Amino acid sequence: MLLGSLFSIVSMQTENNSVILELTLYDRHPVFDGHFPGRPVVPGACLLQLVKEIMQVITGGELQLIKANQLKFISLIEPARKGILKMQLTYQTEGTTVSASGTLFNDAVVCFRFNGSFQTV
């Protein structure tokens, strides 16, 4: 689990099926020892895992990724750059499937976009 060790939720505003979050990044996480030494960046797999864990917080249940329609890694997130990351998510639940779409920003720069589906476990 990366929530609480790599990232933490600073604030979360929910309205209907839309969520706006402010996140903070812990720059001393061991993942940065290997990704990449001398110029660490947040791995793309960690961003995908972050979306999953946030959706688990929102839905209150454990989820498994079943489909990633869109994964766009647009701009690097460097842990040395302090500041608040912002994420906007929208989601729909149909039976045991949760569809989500979101964008992660570092300041005003779009870093990552996600569109996919999760299955409740």
C-alpha positions as a printed NumPy array, in Angstrom:
array([[  0.   ,   0.   ,   0.   ],
       [  1.417,   3.37 ,  -1.044],
       [ -1.155,   5.573,   0.634],
       [  0.44 ,   6.62 ,   3.887],
       [  3.963,   5.642,   2.85 ],
       [  4.522,   7.304,  -0.558],
       [  1.507,   9.624,  -0.634],
       [ -0.989,  10.956,   1.864],
       [ -4.346,  12.648,   1.401],
       [ -4.242,  16.243,   2.664],
       [ -7.851,  17.028,   1.756],
       [-10.734,  15.409,  -0.1  ],
       [-13.879,  17.155,  -1.359],
       [-16.664,  14.944,  -2.625],
       [-19.709,  16.023,  -4.607],
       [-21.963,  13.403,  -6.178],
       [-19.571,  11.123,  -8.101],
       [-16.759,  13.658,  -8.332],
       [-13.794,  14.001,  -5.982],
       [-11.044,  16.606,  -5.73 ],
       [ -8.045,  15.632,  -3.629],
       [ -4.908,  17.328,  -2.452],
       [ -2.022,  14.92 ,  -1.924],
       [  1.446,  15.178,  -0.49 ],
       [  4.395,  13.079,  -1.611],
       [  6.985,  11.609,   0.754],
       [ 10.336,  12.102,  -0.941],
       [ 12.206,   9.61 ,   1.258],
       [ 10.278,   6.519,   0.134],
       [ 12.582,   3.578,  -0.814],
       [ 11.125,   3.421,  -4.349],
       [ 13.224,   6.477,  -5.2  ],
       [ 16.452,   4.608,  -4.398],
       [ 16.068,   2.729,  -7.672],
       [ 13.842,   4.981,  -9.764],
       [ 16.203,   6.699, -10.609],
       [ 19.338,   7.259,  -8.517],
       [ 20.504,  10.848,  -8.826],
       [ 17.237,  12.02 , -10.433],
       [ 14.318,  10.266,  -8.759],
       [ 10.833,  10.362, -10.274],
       [  7.557,   8.747,  -9.255],
       [  7.146,   5.47 , -11.187],
       [  4.095,   5.229, -13.437],
       [  3.034,   1.992, -11.722],
       [  2.878,   3.909,  -8.432],
       [  0.515,   6.464,  -9.99 ],
       [ -1.8  ,   3.685, -11.143],
       [ -1.665,   2.111,  -7.679],
       [ -2.434,   5.503,  -6.158],
       [ -5.643,   5.783,  -8.218],
       [ -6.673,   2.303,  -7.073],
       [ -6.016,   3.087,  -3.408],
       [ -7.878,   6.397,  -3.582],
       [-10.838,   4.646,  -5.199],
       [-10.746,   2.11 ,  -2.351],
       [-10.944,   4.978,   0.161],
       [-13.88 ,   6.48 ,  -1.758],
       [-15.814,   3.216,  -2.156],
       [-14.854,   1.731,   1.201],
       [-13.941,  -1.636,  -0.313],
       [-11.063,  -3.519,  -1.851],
       [-10.734,  -3.17 ,  -5.624],
       [ -8.833,  -4.88 ,  -8.425],
       [ -8.016,  -3.185, -11.733],
       [ -9.804,  -4.989, -14.561],
       [ -9.367,  -2.554, -17.446],
       [ -7.215,   0.471, -18.189],
       [ -8.748,   2.262, -21.167],
       [ -6.299,   5.145, -20.95 ],
       [ -3.04 ,   5.663, -19.066],
       [ -1.14 ,   8.79 , -20.026],
       [  2.073,   9.708, -18.261],
       [  2.446,  13.306, -19.374],
       [  4.945,  14.962, -17.051],
       [  7.464,  13.622, -14.529],
       [  6.788,  14.024, -10.828],
       [ 10.032,  14.674,  -8.997],
       [  9.9  ,  14.065,  -5.235],
       [ 12.409,  16.862,  -4.545],
       [  9.817,  19.4  ,  -5.751],
       [  7.815,  20.048,  -2.629],
       [  4.227,  21.002,  -2.941],
       [  0.718,  19.706,  -3.088],
       [ -0.411,  17.414,  -5.877],
       [ -4.05 ,  17.703,  -6.926],
       [ -6.202,  14.946,  -8.339],
       [ -9.641,  15.2  ,  -9.883],
       [-11.612,  11.961, -10.142],
       [-15.053,  11.075, -11.386],
       [-16.505,   7.607, -10.964],
       [-19.575,   5.446, -11.472],
       [-20.563,   2.247,  -9.735],
       [-22.575,  -0.398, -11.557],
       [-22.992,  -3.614,  -9.611],
       [-19.503,  -4.732,  -8.609],
       [-17.741,  -2.59 , -11.243],
       [-16.387,   0.886, -10.525],
       [-15.43 ,   2.989, -13.554],
       [-13.131,   5.927, -12.881],
       [-11.552,   8.773, -14.793],
       [ -9.026,  11.192, -13.365],
       [ -6.224,  13.685, -13.805],
       [ -3.255,  14.331, -11.515],
       [ -1.72 ,  17.815, -11.43 ],
       [  1.574,  19.08 , -10.006],
       [  0.931,  22.8  ,  -9.605],
       [ -0.949,  23.584, -12.832],
       [  0.917,  20.952, -14.881],
       [ -0.959,  17.804, -15.89 ],
       [  1.179,  14.805, -14.947],
       [ -1.058,  11.773, -15.38 ],
       [ -4.452,  10.821, -16.795],
       [ -6.367,   7.643, -16.074],
       [ -9.55 ,   6.088, -17.374],
       [-10.436,   2.537, -16.414],
       [-12.477,   0.091, -14.383],
       [-12.107,  -1.771, -11.131],
       [-13.903,  -4.823,  -9.768],
       [-14.814,  -5.164,  -6.114],
       [-12.94 ,  -8.026,  -4.484]])
